[in-house]
Coordinates of C-alpha atoms in Angstrom, one line a residue:
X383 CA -26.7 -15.6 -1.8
X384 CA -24.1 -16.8 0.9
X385 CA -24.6 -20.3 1.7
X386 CA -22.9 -22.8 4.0
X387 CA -22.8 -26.2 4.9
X388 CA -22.4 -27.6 8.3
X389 CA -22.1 -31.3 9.3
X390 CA -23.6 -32.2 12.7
X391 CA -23.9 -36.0 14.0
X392 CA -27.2 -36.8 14.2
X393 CA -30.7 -36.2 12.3
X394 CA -31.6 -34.7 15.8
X395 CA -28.9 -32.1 15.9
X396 CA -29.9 -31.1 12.3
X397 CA -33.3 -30.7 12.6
X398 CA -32.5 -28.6 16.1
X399 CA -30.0 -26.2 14.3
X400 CA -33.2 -25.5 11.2
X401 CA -35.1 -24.8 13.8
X402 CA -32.8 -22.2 15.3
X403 CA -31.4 -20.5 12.1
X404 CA -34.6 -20.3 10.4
X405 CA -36.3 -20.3 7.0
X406 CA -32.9 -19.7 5.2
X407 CA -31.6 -23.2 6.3
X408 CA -32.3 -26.4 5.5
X409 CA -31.5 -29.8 6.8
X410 CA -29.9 -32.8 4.8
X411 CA -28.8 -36.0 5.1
X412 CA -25.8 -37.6 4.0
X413 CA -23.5 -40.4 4.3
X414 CA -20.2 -39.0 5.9
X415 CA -18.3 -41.7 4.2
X416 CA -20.0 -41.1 0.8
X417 CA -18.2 -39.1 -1.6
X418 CA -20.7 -39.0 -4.0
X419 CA -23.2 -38.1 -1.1
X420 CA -21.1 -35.3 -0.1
X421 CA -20.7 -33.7 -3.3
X422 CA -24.4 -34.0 -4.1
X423 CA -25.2 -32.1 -0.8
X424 CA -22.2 -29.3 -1.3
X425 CA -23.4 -27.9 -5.0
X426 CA -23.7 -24.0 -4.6
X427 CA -22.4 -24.0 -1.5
X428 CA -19.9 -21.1 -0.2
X429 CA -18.3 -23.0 2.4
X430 CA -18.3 -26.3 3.9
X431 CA -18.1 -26.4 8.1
X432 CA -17.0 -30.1 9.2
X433 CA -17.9 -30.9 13.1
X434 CA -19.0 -34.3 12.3
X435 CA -16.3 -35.7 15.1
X436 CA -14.7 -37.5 17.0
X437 CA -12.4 -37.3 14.5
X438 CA -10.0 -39.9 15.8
X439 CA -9.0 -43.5 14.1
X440 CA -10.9 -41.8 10.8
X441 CA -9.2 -42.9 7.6
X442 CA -10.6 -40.5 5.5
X443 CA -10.7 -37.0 4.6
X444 CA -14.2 -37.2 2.8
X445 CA -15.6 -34.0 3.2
X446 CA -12.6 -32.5 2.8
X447 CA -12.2 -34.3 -0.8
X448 CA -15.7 -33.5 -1.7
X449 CA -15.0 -29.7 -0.8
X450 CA -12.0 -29.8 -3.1
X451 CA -14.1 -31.6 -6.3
X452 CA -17.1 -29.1 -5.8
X453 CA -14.4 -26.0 -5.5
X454 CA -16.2 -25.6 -1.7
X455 CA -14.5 -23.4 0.9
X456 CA -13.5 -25.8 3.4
X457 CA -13.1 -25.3 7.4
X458 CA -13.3 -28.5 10.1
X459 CA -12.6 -28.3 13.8
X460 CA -10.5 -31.7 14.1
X461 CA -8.5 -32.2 16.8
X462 CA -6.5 -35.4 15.9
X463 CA -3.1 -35.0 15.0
X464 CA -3.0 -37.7 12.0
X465 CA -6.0 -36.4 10.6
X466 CA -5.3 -33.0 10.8
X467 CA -1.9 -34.2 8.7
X468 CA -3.6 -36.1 6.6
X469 CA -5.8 -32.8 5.4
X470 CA -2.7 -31.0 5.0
X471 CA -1.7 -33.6 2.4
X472 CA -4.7 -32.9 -0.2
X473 CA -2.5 -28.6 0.0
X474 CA -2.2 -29.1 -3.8
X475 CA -5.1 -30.6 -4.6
X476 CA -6.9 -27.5 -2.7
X477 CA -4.2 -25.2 -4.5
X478 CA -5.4 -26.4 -8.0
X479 CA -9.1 -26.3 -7.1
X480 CA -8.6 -22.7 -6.1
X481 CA -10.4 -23.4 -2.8
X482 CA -9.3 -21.7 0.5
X483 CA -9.4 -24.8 3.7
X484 CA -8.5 -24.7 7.3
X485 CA -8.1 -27.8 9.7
X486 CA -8.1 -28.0 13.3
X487 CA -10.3 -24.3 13.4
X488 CA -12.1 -24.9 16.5
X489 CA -11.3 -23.4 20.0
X490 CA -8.4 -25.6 20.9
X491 CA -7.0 -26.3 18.7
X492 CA -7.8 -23.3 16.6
X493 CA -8.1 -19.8 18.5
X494 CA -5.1 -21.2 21.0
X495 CA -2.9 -21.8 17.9
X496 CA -3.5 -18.1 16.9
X497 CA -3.0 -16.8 20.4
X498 CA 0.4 -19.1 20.2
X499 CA 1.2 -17.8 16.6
X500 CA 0.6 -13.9 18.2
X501 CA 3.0 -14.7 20.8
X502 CA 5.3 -15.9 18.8
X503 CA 5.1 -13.0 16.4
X504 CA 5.3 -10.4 19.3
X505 CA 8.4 -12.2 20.4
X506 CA 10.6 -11.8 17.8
X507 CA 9.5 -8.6 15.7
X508 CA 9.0 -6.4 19.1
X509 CA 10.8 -7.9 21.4
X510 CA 13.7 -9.6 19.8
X511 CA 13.9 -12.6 21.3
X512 CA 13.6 -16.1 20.1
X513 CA 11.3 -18.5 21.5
X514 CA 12.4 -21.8 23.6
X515 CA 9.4 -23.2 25.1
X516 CA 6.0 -23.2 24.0
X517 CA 2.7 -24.8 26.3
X518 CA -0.6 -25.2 25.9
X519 CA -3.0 -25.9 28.9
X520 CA -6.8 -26.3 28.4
X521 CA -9.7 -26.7 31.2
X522 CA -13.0 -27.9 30.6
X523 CA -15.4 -28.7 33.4
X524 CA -17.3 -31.9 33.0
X525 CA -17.8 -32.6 29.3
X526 CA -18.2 -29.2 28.4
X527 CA -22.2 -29.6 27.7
X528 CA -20.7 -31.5 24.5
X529 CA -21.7 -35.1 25.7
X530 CA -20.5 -38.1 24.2
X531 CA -18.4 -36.3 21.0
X532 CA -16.0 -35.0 23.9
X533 CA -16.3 -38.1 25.9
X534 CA -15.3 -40.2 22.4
X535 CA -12.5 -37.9 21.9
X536 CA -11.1 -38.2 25.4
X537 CA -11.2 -41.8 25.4
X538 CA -9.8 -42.6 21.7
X539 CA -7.1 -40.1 23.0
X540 CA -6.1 -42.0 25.5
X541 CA -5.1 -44.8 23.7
X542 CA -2.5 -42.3 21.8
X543 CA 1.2 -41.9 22.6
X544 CA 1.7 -38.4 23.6
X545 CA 3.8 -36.4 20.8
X546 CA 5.6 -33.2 22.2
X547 CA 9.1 -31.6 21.5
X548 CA 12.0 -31.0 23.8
X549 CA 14.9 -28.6 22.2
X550 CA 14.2 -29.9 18.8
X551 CA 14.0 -33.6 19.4
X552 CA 10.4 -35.5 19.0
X553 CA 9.9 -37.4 22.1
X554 CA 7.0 -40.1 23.1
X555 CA 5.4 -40.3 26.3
X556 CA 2.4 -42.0 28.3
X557 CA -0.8 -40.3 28.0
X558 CA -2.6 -38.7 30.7
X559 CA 0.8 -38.1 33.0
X560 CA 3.3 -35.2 33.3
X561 CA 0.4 -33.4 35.4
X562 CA 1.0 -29.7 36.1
X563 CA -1.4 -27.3 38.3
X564 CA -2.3 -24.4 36.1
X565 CA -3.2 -20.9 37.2
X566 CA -5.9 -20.3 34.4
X567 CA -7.0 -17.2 36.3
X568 CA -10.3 -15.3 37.6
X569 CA -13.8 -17.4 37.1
X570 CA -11.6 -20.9 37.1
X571 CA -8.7 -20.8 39.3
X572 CA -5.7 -23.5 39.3
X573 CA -6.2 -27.0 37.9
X574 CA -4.3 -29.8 37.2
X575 CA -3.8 -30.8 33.1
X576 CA -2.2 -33.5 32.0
X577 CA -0.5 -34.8 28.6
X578 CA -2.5 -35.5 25.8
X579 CA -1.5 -36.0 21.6
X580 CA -2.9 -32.9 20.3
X581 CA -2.0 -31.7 16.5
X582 CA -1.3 -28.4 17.6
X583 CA 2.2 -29.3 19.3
X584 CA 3.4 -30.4 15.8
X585 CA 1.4 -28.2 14.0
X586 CA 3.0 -25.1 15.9
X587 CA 6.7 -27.0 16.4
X588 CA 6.3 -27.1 12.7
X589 CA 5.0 -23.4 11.8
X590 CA 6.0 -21.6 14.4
X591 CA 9.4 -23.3 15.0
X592 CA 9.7 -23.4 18.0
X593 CA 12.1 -26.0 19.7
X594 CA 9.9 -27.2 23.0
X595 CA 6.3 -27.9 22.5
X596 CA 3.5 -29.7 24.6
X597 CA -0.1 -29.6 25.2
X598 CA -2.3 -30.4 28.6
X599 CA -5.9 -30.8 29.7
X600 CA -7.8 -31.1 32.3
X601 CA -11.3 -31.3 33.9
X602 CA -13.3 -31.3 36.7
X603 CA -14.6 -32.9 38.9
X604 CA -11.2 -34.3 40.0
X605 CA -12.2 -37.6 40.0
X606 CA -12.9 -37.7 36.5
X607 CA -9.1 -36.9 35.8
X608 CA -8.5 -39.7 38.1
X609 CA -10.9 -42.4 35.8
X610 CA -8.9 -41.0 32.9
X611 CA -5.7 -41.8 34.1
X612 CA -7.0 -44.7 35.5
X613 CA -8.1 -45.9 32.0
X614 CA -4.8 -45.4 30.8
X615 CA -3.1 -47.8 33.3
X616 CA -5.9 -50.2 33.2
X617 CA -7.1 -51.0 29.7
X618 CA -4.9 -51.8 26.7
X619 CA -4.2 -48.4 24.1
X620 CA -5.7 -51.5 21.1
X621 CA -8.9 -50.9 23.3
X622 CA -8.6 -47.1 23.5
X623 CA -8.1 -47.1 20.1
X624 CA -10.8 -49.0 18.8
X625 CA -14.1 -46.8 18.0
X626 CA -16.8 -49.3 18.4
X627 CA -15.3 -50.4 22.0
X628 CA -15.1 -46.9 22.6
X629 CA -18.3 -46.0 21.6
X630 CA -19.6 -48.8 24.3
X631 CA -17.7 -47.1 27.0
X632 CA -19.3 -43.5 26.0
X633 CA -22.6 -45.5 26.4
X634 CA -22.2 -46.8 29.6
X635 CA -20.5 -43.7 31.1
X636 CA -22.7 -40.9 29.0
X637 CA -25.8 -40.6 31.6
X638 CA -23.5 -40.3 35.0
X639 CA -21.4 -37.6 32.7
X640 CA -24.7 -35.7 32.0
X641 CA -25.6 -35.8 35.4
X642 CA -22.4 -34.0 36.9
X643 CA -22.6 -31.8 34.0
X644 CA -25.3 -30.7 35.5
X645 CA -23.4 -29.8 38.9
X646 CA -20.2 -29.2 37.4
X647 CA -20.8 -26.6 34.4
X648 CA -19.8 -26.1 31.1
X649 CA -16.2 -23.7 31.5
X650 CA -13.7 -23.6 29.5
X651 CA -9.9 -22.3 29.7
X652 CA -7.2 -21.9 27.9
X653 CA -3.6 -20.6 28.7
X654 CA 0.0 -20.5 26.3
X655 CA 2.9 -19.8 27.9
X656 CA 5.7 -19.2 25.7
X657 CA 9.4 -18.4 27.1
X658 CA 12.2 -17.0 25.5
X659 CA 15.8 -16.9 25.0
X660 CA 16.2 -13.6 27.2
X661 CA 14.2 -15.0 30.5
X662 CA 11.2 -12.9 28.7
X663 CA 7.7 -15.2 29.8
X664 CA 4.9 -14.4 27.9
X665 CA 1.3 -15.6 28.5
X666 CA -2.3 -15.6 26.4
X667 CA -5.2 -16.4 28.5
X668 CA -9.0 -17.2 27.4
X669 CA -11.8 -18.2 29.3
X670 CA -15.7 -18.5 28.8
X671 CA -18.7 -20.1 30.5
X672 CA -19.8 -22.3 28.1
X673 CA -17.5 -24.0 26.2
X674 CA -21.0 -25.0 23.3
X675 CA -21.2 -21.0 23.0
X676 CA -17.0 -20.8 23.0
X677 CA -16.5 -23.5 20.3
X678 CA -19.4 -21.8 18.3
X679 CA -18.4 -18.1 18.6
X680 CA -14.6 -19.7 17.4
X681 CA -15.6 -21.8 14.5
X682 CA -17.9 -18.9 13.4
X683 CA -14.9 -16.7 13.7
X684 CA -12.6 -19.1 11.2
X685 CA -15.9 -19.2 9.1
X686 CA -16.3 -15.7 8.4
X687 CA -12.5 -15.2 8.0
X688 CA -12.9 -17.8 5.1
X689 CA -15.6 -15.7 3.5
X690 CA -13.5 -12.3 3.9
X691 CA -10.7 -13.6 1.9
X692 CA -8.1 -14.3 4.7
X693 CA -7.3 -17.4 3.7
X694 CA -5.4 -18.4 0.9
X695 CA -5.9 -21.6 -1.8
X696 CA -4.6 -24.5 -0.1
X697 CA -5.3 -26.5 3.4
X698 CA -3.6 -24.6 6.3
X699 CA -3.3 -24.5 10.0
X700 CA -4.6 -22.0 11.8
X701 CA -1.5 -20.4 13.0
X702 CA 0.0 -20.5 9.3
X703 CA -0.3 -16.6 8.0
X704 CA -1.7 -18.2 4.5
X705 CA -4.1 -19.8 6.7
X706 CA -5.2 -16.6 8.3
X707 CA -3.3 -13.7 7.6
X708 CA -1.2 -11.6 9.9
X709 CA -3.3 -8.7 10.0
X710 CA -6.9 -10.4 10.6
X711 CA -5.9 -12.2 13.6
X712 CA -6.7 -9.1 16.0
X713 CA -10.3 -9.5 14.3
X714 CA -10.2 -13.2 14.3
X715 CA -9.6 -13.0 18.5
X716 CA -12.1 -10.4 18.8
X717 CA -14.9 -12.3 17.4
X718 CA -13.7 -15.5 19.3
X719 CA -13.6 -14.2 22.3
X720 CA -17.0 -12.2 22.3
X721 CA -18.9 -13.6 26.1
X722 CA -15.4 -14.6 27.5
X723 CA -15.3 -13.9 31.1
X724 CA -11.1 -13.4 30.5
X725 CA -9.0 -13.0 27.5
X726 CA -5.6 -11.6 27.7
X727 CA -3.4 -11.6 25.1
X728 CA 1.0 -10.8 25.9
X729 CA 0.6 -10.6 29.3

């Protein structure tokens, strides 16, 4: 019988998630930290989901480590650059386990660096051309019904130095500036993103070698893109960077966040641009109402992937074809984007 493990935050969470998957689940308790914990909890398991975030300032890659000793299928949706580097490191470890693992497969990163990988492809096997500049631009409104996990990761990200590429060269810039208002289509309209250190600019400057490389967000109500930036200016990155501080911060700011959640919704967008040698500008576009039901319906998608045999032995990106393969990433999109209000792939 197929049987996976997925690891949530809270006792609260887990219980919630029994409840909603039935008598076929279970819930249990371990120490994230705890190897030993880990391993106990992931005997006879198929494959290991880990969405126990932020995932930022973490030293570790625990579960990861347990997946590899227990020869568990292994799939997280991190979206910090140096711990989505640091996964990458245990390749041979995963290689000589046998054991199929993906980081950074959530919905961005994760289904946006597919979309950027299809581009990519489309560009130089049917068009000919050879890719200059490659941009990703996410929108979430409010906290995206995720709470304090996305409020955690905001803040820890703003104590990061932006990572992006420019013809080649790795270049460092200030968090939270370099704004650009984005056309993200029908259902969300234009909105201003700004810079943030996301692993996919690497990642796909790495994979997908392309020379120029950056990665936006933004959110809504404006004036929560104005407290962000004004965090930036205002309190020291040491601060930003520390997760207890932060954790305070997510405390104190977590019930007004709720509250205009409440007004503002839970959409989500995402858009890559890519442009070529040849002028040629080509876009992908996704878009759903709920980014809870987006992240689930993309982390599900990676899962199931897993289990079909797409990915090979060995931690992979999601835009890597080991990671998924070529030919199941028209399946891969489908699945991900089942409820989106747009999705639009080589436009």
């Amino acid at each position: 019988m197929l049987s996976v493990g997925v690891y949530v935050m809270t006792r609260e969470k887990g219980a919630a998630m029994v409840a909603t998957l039935g008598k076929n689940s279970e819930f249990v308790e371990v120490n994230i930290n705890n190897k030993d914990s880990l391993e106990a909890a992931l005997s006879d398991v198929d494959l290991v989901v880990h969405a126990a975030g932020p995932f930022q300032q973490s030293q570790k890659c625990t579960v990861l480590e347990a997946a590899i000793e227990t020869q568990t299928a292994y799939l997280d949706v991190c979206d910090d650059t140096n711990y989505a580097f640091r996964a990458k490191s245990f390749k041979g470890r995963a290689v000589d386990a046998n054991i199929p693992a993906i980081t950074t497969g959530g919905v961005y990163p994760g289904v946006s660096n597919v979309m950027a990988a299809e581009l990519v492809r489309a560009a130089r096997s049917e068009s000919k051309t050879e890719p200059e500049r490659l941009r990703f631009s996410y929108y979430t409104a409010g906290s995206g019904g995720a709470g304090p996990t996305i409020l955690a990761t905001s803040f820890l990200l703003l104590g990061e130095e932006v990572v992006a590429y420019n013809k080649g060269q790795k270049i460092k810039l200030k968090p939270f500036t370099g704004m650009l208002n984005v056309d993200f289509g029908k259902g969300i309209g234009k909105r201003d993103v700004y810079l943030l250190n996301l692993p996919e600019v690497r990642s796909a400057h790495e994979v997908l070698e392309v020379p120029t490389v950056s990665a936006r967000f933004g959110t809504a109500p404006f004036f929560w893109n104005w407290g962000m930036e004004a965090m930036t200016n205002l309190l020291p990155a040491e601060f930003l960077r520390d997760r207890s501080k932060v954790q305070q911060l997510v405390e104190w700011f977590d019930p007004l966040v709720r509250a205009v959640d409440g007004i503002a919704g839970e959409r989500v967008s995402m858009r890559v641009d890519l442009e070529c040698t040849n002028e040629r500008s080509t876009l992908a576009l996704f878009s759903h109402r709920r980014l809870s039901v987006a992240v689930g319906n993309a982390t599900a998608a990676f899962a199931v992937a897993i289990l079909e045999g797409s990915t090979q032995p060995g931690v992979w990106f999601p835009e890597e074809p080991e990671g998924i393969a070529v030919e199941a990433r028209e399946e891969l999109l489908k699945r991900a984007a089942e409820g989106a209000i747009a999705f639009v792939m080589n436009k």
